[in-house]
XYZ file of C-alpha atoms in Angstrom:
706
model
C 0.000 0.000 0.000
C 1.362 3.428 -0.976
C 2.143 6.041 1.694
C -0.638 8.436 2.666
C -0.573 12.133 3.278
C -2.876 15.137 3.531
C -2.833 16.881 0.155
C -5.265 19.753 0.798
C -7.064 21.434 3.703
C -10.314 23.405 3.586
C -10.453 25.577 6.713
C -14.228 26.107 6.300
C -13.687 29.803 7.060
C -17.274 30.933 6.490
C -18.897 28.124 8.478
C -16.400 28.413 11.342
C -16.506 32.215 11.276
C -20.270 32.282 11.783
C -20.138 29.601 14.512
C -17.339 31.430 16.376
C -18.571 35.032 15.808
C -15.320 35.767 13.975
C -16.574 36.273 10.414
C -15.841 40.025 10.606
C -12.066 39.510 10.874
C -10.574 40.077 7.398
C -7.527 37.831 8.051
C -6.349 35.302 5.464
C -6.062 32.659 8.207
C -8.880 31.041 10.183
C -9.877 32.870 13.406
C -11.696 30.809 16.058
C -12.461 31.002 19.781
C -11.233 28.581 22.415
C -13.510 26.004 24.014
C -15.691 25.567 20.900
C -15.323 23.096 18.027
C -14.280 24.132 14.545
C -14.420 22.062 11.369
C -11.772 21.173 8.778
C -12.059 19.123 5.597
C -8.855 17.219 4.775
C -8.154 15.778 1.326
C -5.975 12.649 1.411
C -3.730 11.057 -1.214
C -5.751 7.836 -0.751
C -8.500 6.507 1.545
C -7.616 5.743 5.180
C -7.266 2.090 6.125
C -8.905 0.722 9.279
C -5.742 0.780 11.391
C -4.730 4.278 10.226
C -5.658 7.547 11.915
C -4.745 11.211 11.541
C -2.556 12.794 14.222
C -2.659 16.579 14.691
C -0.050 18.870 16.230
C -0.877 22.464 17.224
C 1.766 24.794 18.638
C 2.129 28.477 19.470
C 5.110 30.651 20.313
C 8.807 29.775 20.369
C 9.995 26.589 22.090
C 6.431 25.261 22.163
C 6.034 22.401 24.631
C 3.294 20.178 25.970
C 4.485 20.858 29.523
C 3.763 24.560 29.090
C 0.494 23.890 27.222
C 1.795 25.718 24.144
C 1.806 22.498 22.141
C -0.668 19.645 21.832
C -0.505 16.356 19.931
C -3.814 14.497 19.501
C -5.460 12.088 17.112
C -8.940 11.461 15.792
C -10.856 9.704 18.551
C -14.260 9.484 20.226
C -15.753 12.816 21.427
C -14.706 13.810 24.935
C -15.249 17.061 26.788
C -12.396 18.296 28.895
C -9.239 20.293 29.205
C -7.425 18.854 26.193
C -7.401 19.330 22.439
C -9.522 16.735 20.638
C -10.376 15.728 17.077
C -13.550 13.879 16.086
C -14.365 12.463 12.646
C -17.626 13.954 11.385
C -17.764 12.426 7.893
C -15.611 10.517 5.444
C -15.785 10.052 1.694
C -13.351 8.146 -0.494
C -10.506 10.666 -0.238
C -11.727 13.297 2.261
C -12.227 13.397 6.011
C -14.285 16.067 7.808
C -12.928 16.645 11.313
C -14.242 18.645 14.302
C -11.434 20.018 16.436
C -11.964 21.301 19.971
C -9.580 23.417 22.011
C -9.767 23.538 25.805
C -11.549 26.580 27.285
C -8.311 27.601 29.019
C -6.044 27.215 25.968
C -3.297 29.759 25.334
C -4.582 32.409 22.893
C -2.613 33.533 19.861
C -1.403 32.379 16.449
C -1.021 28.600 16.104
C 0.671 26.385 13.542
C -1.201 23.155 12.742
C 0.417 20.111 11.174
C -0.711 16.504 10.598
C 0.587 13.064 9.923
C -1.126 9.731 9.408
C -0.288 6.974 11.883
C 0.537 3.692 10.150
C 3.330 1.130 10.071
C 5.294 3.490 7.866
C 7.039 6.567 9.239
C 5.630 9.782 7.772
C 6.810 13.335 8.303
C 4.377 15.939 9.678
C 2.770 18.085 6.994
C 2.209 21.736 7.888
C -1.412 22.620 7.167
C -1.097 26.325 7.995
C -1.795 28.828 10.721
C -4.941 29.778 12.624
C -5.640 32.283 15.405
C -7.274 31.261 18.694
C -9.063 33.923 20.766
C -10.737 34.199 24.166
C -14.367 33.060 24.092
C -17.072 35.011 25.985
C -19.651 32.565 24.507
C -18.110 29.556 26.298
C -19.359 28.983 29.885
C -16.081 27.273 30.859
C -13.915 30.185 29.669
C -12.839 32.678 32.368
C -14.082 35.504 30.119
C -17.593 34.023 29.740
C -20.336 36.666 29.621
C -23.873 35.304 29.886
C -25.836 38.036 28.074
C -25.880 37.892 24.268
C -26.785 41.605 24.072
C -23.735 42.457 26.200
C -21.500 40.224 24.061
C -22.728 42.045 20.950
C -21.922 45.394 22.586
C -18.699 44.681 24.467
C -17.023 42.221 22.075
C -18.451 42.758 18.579
C -19.416 46.449 18.441
C -16.631 48.214 16.535
C -17.615 51.743 17.566
C -18.593 53.402 20.807
C -18.946 56.562 22.839
C -16.524 58.112 25.299
C -17.938 60.607 27.796
C -15.927 63.756 28.472
C -16.525 67.252 29.844
C -17.384 68.190 33.414
C -19.792 66.680 35.920
C -22.551 69.230 35.167
C -22.006 69.166 31.400
C -21.132 65.680 30.136
C -20.402 65.466 26.414
C -20.478 62.329 24.248
C -17.613 61.764 21.809
C -17.719 59.045 19.152
C -14.820 56.580 18.914
C -14.040 54.103 16.138
C -12.642 50.961 17.809
C -12.308 49.220 14.449
C -11.197 45.857 15.839
C -12.228 44.165 12.577
C -10.314 46.504 10.281
C -7.443 45.283 8.083
C -4.356 44.136 10.050
C -5.742 45.102 13.470
C -5.818 41.514 14.822
C -2.254 40.980 13.647
C -1.194 44.256 15.321
C -2.939 43.319 18.588
C -1.062 39.998 18.698
C 2.191 41.804 17.942
C 1.579 44.134 20.925
C 1.867 41.059 23.152
C 5.070 40.024 21.376
C 6.602 43.498 21.875
C 6.033 43.362 25.629
C 9.153 43.250 27.845
C 7.601 40.124 29.403
C 7.907 38.394 26.026
C 11.324 39.863 25.266
C 12.670 38.576 28.612
C 11.340 35.005 28.306
C 9.190 34.308 25.227
C 8.338 30.709 26.078
C 7.107 31.520 29.598
C 5.246 34.647 28.449
C 3.322 32.789 25.724
C 2.434 30.008 28.172
C 0.743 32.603 30.431
C -1.530 33.876 27.672
C -4.327 31.522 28.707
C -5.036 33.887 31.617
C -7.049 37.095 31.048
C -5.524 38.595 34.222
C -2.034 38.210 32.751
C -2.975 39.329 29.242
C -4.920 42.439 30.305
C -2.162 43.539 32.695
C 0.408 43.166 29.897
C -1.785 45.165 27.473
C -2.321 47.871 30.121
C 1.461 48.390 30.190
C 1.940 48.184 26.409
C -0.743 50.674 25.332
C 1.346 53.464 26.890
C 4.973 53.986 25.883
C 6.529 54.789 29.262
C 8.526 51.611 29.855
C 8.481 49.704 26.624
C 8.099 51.472 23.261
C 4.401 50.853 23.653
C 1.700 52.181 21.370
C 0.852 55.717 22.554
C 2.975 58.468 24.066
C 1.178 60.683 26.589
C 1.349 64.480 26.629
C -0.478 66.717 29.113
C 1.326 70.039 28.641
C -0.975 71.375 25.915
C 1.862 71.369 23.346
C 1.728 68.743 20.614
C 4.579 69.627 18.244
C 5.944 66.706 16.265
C 2.737 64.738 16.707
C -1.070 64.740 16.680
C -3.151 66.450 19.345
C -5.018 63.836 21.443
C -8.305 65.512 20.478
C -7.646 65.011 16.755
C -7.885 61.213 16.961
C -11.302 59.807 16.065
C -10.500 56.169 16.775
C -7.865 53.524 17.399
C -7.260 52.244 13.864
C -5.026 55.080 12.620
C -3.012 54.928 15.871
C -2.429 51.165 15.724
C -1.529 51.271 12.010
C 0.903 54.152 12.609
C 2.606 52.294 15.486
C 2.928 49.081 13.467
C 4.064 50.663 10.213
C 6.478 52.937 12.103
C 8.305 49.856 13.424
C 6.813 50.144 16.898
C 7.747 53.777 17.467
C 5.289 55.261 20.024
C 2.549 57.364 18.433
C 2.376 60.991 19.568
C 0.136 61.949 21.419
C -2.497 60.519 23.741
C -4.459 61.448 26.835
C -6.667 59.243 28.975
C -9.535 58.683 26.503
C -7.041 57.792 23.751
C -5.326 55.164 25.939
C -8.748 53.770 26.926
C -10.033 53.751 23.336
C -6.956 51.880 22.080
C -7.063 49.378 24.943
C -10.757 48.727 24.291
C -9.921 47.942 20.638
C -7.123 45.541 21.579
C -9.073 43.634 24.234
C -12.280 43.348 22.180
C -10.145 42.172 19.279
C -8.620 39.426 21.450
C -12.088 38.366 22.613
C -12.387 39.942 26.084
C -15.607 41.873 26.756
C -14.446 45.450 27.411
C -16.013 48.867 27.825
C -14.804 52.446 28.300
C -15.665 54.155 31.607
C -15.467 57.867 32.493
C -15.111 59.089 36.080
C -15.911 62.755 36.713
C -13.952 64.658 39.388
C -11.343 61.913 39.294
C -8.619 61.912 41.940
C -4.955 61.363 41.174
C -3.609 60.539 44.624
C 0.184 60.446 44.263
C 0.985 59.530 47.861
C -1.726 56.967 48.608
C -3.152 58.790 51.625
C -6.752 58.809 50.276
C -6.610 62.585 50.068
C -6.188 65.028 47.195
C -4.518 68.079 48.721
C -4.852 71.273 46.714
C -2.848 74.356 47.701
C -4.163 77.753 46.618
C -3.196 81.391 47.047
C -5.420 84.260 48.213
C -7.080 84.405 44.753
C -7.913 80.684 44.742
C -5.234 79.957 42.129
C -3.661 76.490 42.309
C -0.042 76.556 43.465
C 1.467 74.066 41.032
C 4.808 73.643 42.829
C 3.066 72.609 46.076
C 0.142 70.621 44.690
C 1.315 67.101 43.850
C -2.120 65.480 43.896
C -4.786 66.543 41.433
C -8.472 66.195 40.654
C -9.105 65.858 36.928
C -12.390 67.098 35.412
C -12.726 63.544 34.162
C -10.590 60.469 33.727
C -11.256 57.561 31.382
C -10.305 53.924 31.936
C -11.542 50.483 30.879
C -13.470 47.661 32.448
C -13.103 44.090 31.208
C -15.285 41.157 32.239
C -13.639 37.973 33.513
C -13.308 35.624 36.468
C -10.737 36.247 39.185
C -9.309 32.791 39.827
C -6.668 34.490 42.008
C -9.193 36.197 44.320
C -12.263 33.970 44.331
C -15.707 34.044 42.676
C -17.102 36.997 44.660
C -14.654 39.232 42.754
C -15.594 37.944 39.267
C -17.122 40.345 36.759
C -15.993 43.826 35.771
C -12.316 44.599 36.360
C -10.743 48.080 36.136
C -7.809 48.428 33.723
C -6.098 51.733 33.048
C -3.390 52.231 30.415
C -2.918 55.956 31.152
C 0.586 56.254 32.647
C -0.122 57.891 36.020
C 1.700 55.829 38.666
C 3.964 52.784 38.526
C 2.635 49.382 39.536
C 5.408 46.930 40.436
C 7.886 49.166 38.615
C 5.844 49.550 35.410
C 3.306 52.185 34.313
C 0.126 50.092 34.253
C -2.985 49.714 36.387
C -5.190 46.711 37.088
C -6.974 44.498 36.793
C -8.711 45.722 39.971
C -12.063 44.115 40.771
C -14.887 46.670 40.777
C -16.533 44.660 43.560
C -13.324 44.889 45.622
C -13.289 48.677 45.136
C -16.923 48.974 46.249
C -16.302 46.832 49.326
C -13.040 48.580 50.316
C -10.892 45.467 49.759
C -8.008 47.620 48.554
C -5.360 45.058 49.551
C -6.359 42.707 46.721
C -4.471 42.544 43.387
C -4.019 44.719 41.419
C -3.681 48.456 42.256
C -6.777 48.675 44.459
C -5.578 51.686 46.518
C -5.051 53.886 43.443
C -8.442 53.046 41.894
C -10.220 53.362 45.267
C -8.742 56.857 45.685
C -9.813 57.862 42.146
C -13.456 57.496 43.178
C -13.330 57.997 46.969
C -10.509 60.339 48.018
C -11.219 63.403 50.161
C -10.699 66.716 48.361
C -8.895 69.041 50.753
C -8.162 72.695 49.968
C -5.355 74.515 51.794
C -4.756 78.274 51.732
C -0.981 78.747 51.604
C 0.307 81.889 53.279
C 3.463 83.804 52.421
C 5.028 82.719 55.731
C 4.596 79.102 54.495
C 1.877 78.347 57.019
C -1.380 76.877 55.766
C -4.986 76.520 56.817
C -7.949 74.450 55.723
C -10.436 76.294 53.536
C -14.072 75.338 53.101
C -14.711 74.642 49.423
C -17.876 74.024 47.457
C -15.991 71.593 45.224
C -18.136 68.520 44.816
C -17.181 65.078 45.983
C -14.685 63.018 44.055
C -15.926 60.181 41.875
C -19.152 61.492 40.361
C -21.337 60.364 37.445
C -19.185 57.327 36.618
C -20.430 56.687 33.089
C -20.363 54.219 30.229
C -22.275 53.728 26.988
C -25.524 51.782 27.307
C -25.863 48.347 25.737
C -27.461 48.682 22.307
C -27.953 52.466 22.394
C -26.095 55.796 22.620
C -27.446 56.601 26.069
C -25.195 57.265 29.035
C -25.487 54.782 31.904
C -24.461 55.899 35.403
C -22.544 53.044 37.066
C -21.369 54.947 40.176
C -23.261 52.515 42.430
C -21.039 49.661 41.176
C -18.009 51.497 42.581
C -19.344 52.828 45.890
C -22.321 52.974 48.191
C -24.422 56.181 48.277
C -22.494 59.258 49.463
C -22.958 59.808 53.188
C -24.608 56.424 53.813
C -23.600 54.311 56.772
C -22.297 51.599 54.431
C -20.112 54.093 52.540
C -18.501 55.248 55.829
C -17.919 51.622 56.871
C -16.180 50.876 53.554
C -14.020 54.008 53.830
C -12.913 53.013 57.354
C -12.175 49.499 56.121
C -10.029 50.860 53.263
C -8.075 53.090 55.678
C -7.511 50.070 57.932
C -6.275 47.957 55.003
C -4.034 50.766 53.722
C -2.525 52.099 56.933
C -3.099 49.284 59.427
C -4.971 51.741 61.660
C -8.560 52.531 62.529
C -10.100 55.566 60.838
C -10.857 57.345 64.120
C -8.780 58.391 67.111
C -5.014 58.886 67.091
C -3.304 57.627 63.968
C 0.182 57.344 62.628
C 1.499 60.216 60.557
C 1.239 59.807 56.782
C 4.242 61.238 54.964
C 3.802 63.159 51.749
C 6.338 62.859 48.951
C 6.995 66.604 49.218
C 8.097 66.335 52.832
C 4.998 67.920 54.376
C 3.400 65.502 56.812
C -0.342 65.244 57.252
C -2.194 63.782 60.191
C -5.059 61.570 59.096
C -7.234 63.591 61.517
C -6.614 66.661 59.342
C -8.166 64.899 56.406
C -11.212 63.445 58.111
C -12.374 66.554 59.968
C -13.946 69.016 57.514
C -13.054 72.696 57.434
C -15.381 75.013 59.375
C -18.457 75.793 57.310
C -18.611 79.571 56.819
C -21.625 81.770 57.455
C -22.058 82.650 53.769
C -22.603 80.576 50.650
C -21.327 81.254 47.175
C -22.054 79.908 43.725
C -21.153 80.835 40.156
C -24.156 80.919 37.833
C -24.039 81.132 34.016
C -26.354 83.879 32.725
C -26.323 82.424 29.200
C -24.897 79.219 27.681
C -21.096 79.400 27.323
C -20.568 79.283 23.549
C -17.183 78.998 21.880
C -16.242 82.330 20.281
C -18.633 84.392 22.433
C -18.210 86.527 25.543
C -19.005 84.611 28.733
C -21.569 86.166 31.064
C -22.050 84.849 34.560
C -22.477 85.982 38.151
C -21.058 85.057 41.530
C -24.086 84.704 43.815
C -23.329 85.296 47.504
C -25.823 84.711 50.326
C -25.562 85.703 53.988
C -26.807 82.849 56.183
C -26.869 84.950 59.365
C -29.099 87.670 60.828
C -26.193 90.112 61.066
C -24.605 92.203 58.317
C -21.336 90.875 56.919
C -18.505 92.321 54.862
C -16.952 90.011 52.255
C -13.762 90.584 50.292
C -13.847 88.582 47.077
C -10.692 87.800 45.083
C -11.669 86.516 41.634
C -9.373 84.612 39.272
C -9.899 82.728 36.044
C -7.665 80.564 33.887
C -7.849 78.474 30.768
C -7.146 74.891 31.825
C -6.492 71.404 30.534
C -8.995 68.668 31.445
C -6.607 67.703 34.257
C -7.448 71.157 35.733
C -3.876 72.229 35.221
C -3.906 76.011 34.575
C -2.538 77.233 31.241
C -2.920 81.027 31.386
C -4.611 83.505 33.708
C -7.483 85.414 32.049
C -9.165 87.058 35.070
C -7.784 88.744 38.219
C -9.901 91.215 40.168
C -11.111 92.020 43.681
C -14.460 93.206 45.052
C -15.759 94.148 48.477
C -19.397 93.294 49.138
C -21.603 94.230 52.084
C -24.280 91.635 52.750
C -27.227 92.642 54.948
C -28.908 90.073 57.216
C -29.829 87.017 55.092
C -29.250 89.101 51.964
C -28.234 87.684 48.574
C -26.144 89.638 46.088
C -24.724 88.964 42.640
C -21.340 90.086 41.340
C -21.628 90.190 37.518
C -18.637 88.821 35.592
C -17.972 89.173 31.867
C -15.129 87.348 30.147
C -14.709 88.766 26.650
C -13.721 86.326 23.898
C -10.622 88.455 23.312
C -9.565 87.708 26.918
C -9.518 83.947 26.505
C -9.182 83.141 22.784
C -5.368 83.148 22.621
C -4.961 80.822 25.610
C -7.932 78.475 25.165
C -6.743 74.871 24.828
C -8.372 72.228 22.666
C -10.140 71.031 25.835
C -12.209 74.265 25.617
C -12.205 74.591 29.427
C -12.017 77.547 31.810
C -11.757 77.415 35.624
C -13.075 80.339 37.687
C -12.260 80.711 41.383
C -13.488 83.123 44.056
C -11.679 83.234 47.399
C -14.054 84.905 49.846
C -12.774 86.401 53.108
C -15.604 86.911 55.582
C -15.792 88.794 58.865
C -14.249 86.858 61.804
C -11.614 85.260 59.602
C -13.891 82.806 57.802
C -12.852 81.759 54.300
C -14.767 80.185 51.430
C -13.448 78.995 48.069
C -15.974 78.840 45.215
C -14.978 77.190 41.917
C -16.650 76.752 38.529
C -15.456 74.573 35.651
C -16.792 75.787 32.288
C -16.717 73.825 29.037
C -17.445 75.942 25.965
C -20.182 74.590 23.696
C -20.236 74.335 19.897
C -22.589 73.145 17.132
C -22.362 70.549 14.338
C -25.256 68.513 12.895
C -25.061 65.435 10.652
C -27.974 64.073 8.584
C -28.149 61.103 6.224
C -30.380 61.949 3.253
C -31.981 58.642 2.395
C -31.756 54.959 3.319
C -28.298 53.470 3.916
C -27.777 50.175 2.062
C -24.627 48.075 1.659
C -22.920 48.888 -1.651
C -25.169 51.863 -2.459
C -23.957 55.478 -2.237
C -25.912 57.738 0.118
C -25.633 61.500 0.678
C -24.574 62.892 4.060
C -25.337 66.543 4.890
C -23.218 68.244 7.564
C -24.210 71.667 8.903
C -21.594 73.721 10.737
C -21.568 77.158 12.337
C -18.605 79.516 12.444
C -18.515 80.261 16.195
C -16.407 83.410 15.758
C -17.234 87.043 15.074
C -14.691 87.013 12.256
C -14.382 85.355 8.840
C -12.534 82.026 8.880
C -10.894 80.182 5.997
C -9.031 76.893 5.518
C -11.599 74.834 7.447
C -11.969 71.130 6.708
C -14.296 68.279 7.592
C -12.565 65.053 8.642
C -14.824 62.017 8.246
C -14.308 58.465 9.557
C -16.430 55.371 10.179
C -15.763 51.622 10.120
C -17.962 49.877 7.572
C -18.993 53.212 6.014
C -15.838 54.377 4.216
C -12.249 53.267 3.741
C -9.839 55.136 6.014
C -10.436 58.850 6.515
C -12.031 61.401 4.207
C -11.026 65.095 4.155
C -13.450 67.653 2.682
C -12.674 71.358 2.232
C -15.188 73.790 3.716
C -15.748 77.127 1.930
C -14.819 80.380 3.689
C -17.243 81.069 6.567
C -18.476 84.573 7.393
C -18.832 85.596 11.084
C -21.286 83.188 12.774
C -22.344 81.882 9.348
C -24.205 78.579 9.176
C -23.190 76.477 6.172
C -23.896 72.970 4.862
C -21.556 70.557 3.106
C -22.718 67.385 1.327
C -20.724 64.288 0.402
C -21.340 60.630 -0.491
C -20.484 57.485 1.456
C -20.917 53.892 0.305
C -21.447 51.511 3.263
C -19.609 48.180 3.077
C -21.111 46.539 6.203
C -24.657 46.253 7.528
C -25.974 46.996 11.010
C -25.574 50.099 13.200
C -22.494 52.070 12.059
C -20.964 55.187 13.584
C -19.999 58.085 11.306
C -17.745 60.704 12.878
C -17.390 64.200 11.423
C -15.031 66.823 12.882
C -14.749 70.451 11.779
C -11.031 71.310 11.819
C -9.913 74.938 11.787
C -6.687 76.840 12.507
C -8.807 79.490 14.277
C -10.639 77.463 16.947
C -10.504 74.020 18.583
C -11.993 71.047 16.710
C -15.779 70.781 16.714
C -16.670 67.090 16.931
C -19.862 65.256 16.016
C -21.102 61.746 15.248
C -24.240 59.949 14.127
C -25.305 56.289 14.162
C -26.391 55.063 10.723
C -28.434 51.851 10.451
C -27.237 50.145 7.280
C -29.478 47.567 5.605
C -28.277 44.614 3.541
C -28.865 44.955 -0.202
C -31.861 42.867 -1.343
């Protein structure tokens, strides 16, 4: 009898793609998910004899070995469920065999090489059949990343666009983001991110063997999305200067960033800020098969010294003293949550896990954060892996304001600044709505349970009870703080103050508002008010002062008065950053030495509308009409629309906008030809050298051609 070999393999890409929810990947090789069977049809040089069987070898990474579970050798046998690779014969014709192959639900993910040989009395060499990619599987109940809800799997694994919430607590803005995990080359780039990790460079065989574990993989990706330790994907920049790169606000999605990093031979892409890091990490983890979402935390603490307090030092005009203030409270901060089991902590900590690729603080010597169980954060279990204290502080720290005197003494100042960790937000499943998930992170503010959790966290962090005498907590800057200082609030003054907008704050317009002061007592009071204003970054870091004035106000018994404030456009236009944010502060000095700090974060508004004129159908051109408004009281030229959307157009589209007269409203029309059906996000930004980008997006429901 002549020797036998496999002459051809049909990877059944369409059938397997549909069964494994991987048909959207445009790769040449088969993409499947672990823990589920996939089908191959093998063509043989002759029919199999009774005593002959086909033996398969699958291997991934260098120095693949069965001991490390990066290699498996198995033959066609009876079906068996379990933790091993198996092959079962489904059908056989004269010269073909149809085989179902199963991978274990805890298999290492990545690119595999498959080869075969036929067992017989003769010795035959293995024949390489080709490569396939194995991903995590949220559809498989035995996989650590299993997610029970099909609607959530559609949203958090398969949706290739999303919404990132930015702005300030009182004015939350939605920004579209193109994740694009199914775009050309993105899967290949995501796998190469793992191979560029220092963990892989140090010991490739061990690193690959750990890629069965979502805890390990997500922690590695968290480090690699930023460039601080490892020539990772994105380089951060928070100074407001973006020379030699792209402003973080100019990115509309992850695809251009990942392509630029890969094609630039792994040179970090300039520049990113928190939402860019989170958008890129969401792309990578969804691409690898881990359910992931983007989360925004408003009034987010950056506690550098892990004392559960953000200490802000101000001068007599309420201006932040940058050289003294090491901690900060950002208007918002964006991170990710991924869904998986915590085999290291136990089942009560399964579910959503915080991951943060923004390089803020080192974790075990590397700029990364997480995974930290959201349940552990809510319950104050800050001692559990990974980075619980930092995440707990982001949503729970005390915000303490200190007035710094010229003699270098300081005193606590009562501030109206709202609590840290507000309006924690993510996109709703299946819609563009904002969902508030604050209750997943903490119990209601001021509740008995919230105070219990805070005391528990202090005990875990400092080994002390959160009342009575406590050990001194050292600050990095050398100034020591007693914990008692942080837990006892500043004396509440006998007046109240609040900034109130008199008309919506529009980009390009003068800002009109008032400081409203109210006397809470039955005696007259004299108040000296020092007003300051600055353009700021979203981290609340001041860029340039635009207001500095003082007033003296006499308040009669229980009287209210308003101090009108006008900020002309000419005062702020030169120093406005692309964040379009202004911070106003009023330091109020009341009779009897009382002090009150009032603050107001303002985000300037703008207008862009997008309409699709007609039904959207795959392969059929449809007209999009974009209406923009010149926000300025001057003529602007050289404006452009930048358009992007996965499944709607290839790459990015740039469209020139005619010269716009002062405050002119104009419409621009262009065609798109959708290539994929279903809900698709189209992003349109108005770019101008005269004002910050004006961003808009619309969801287009694309039908399949009949």
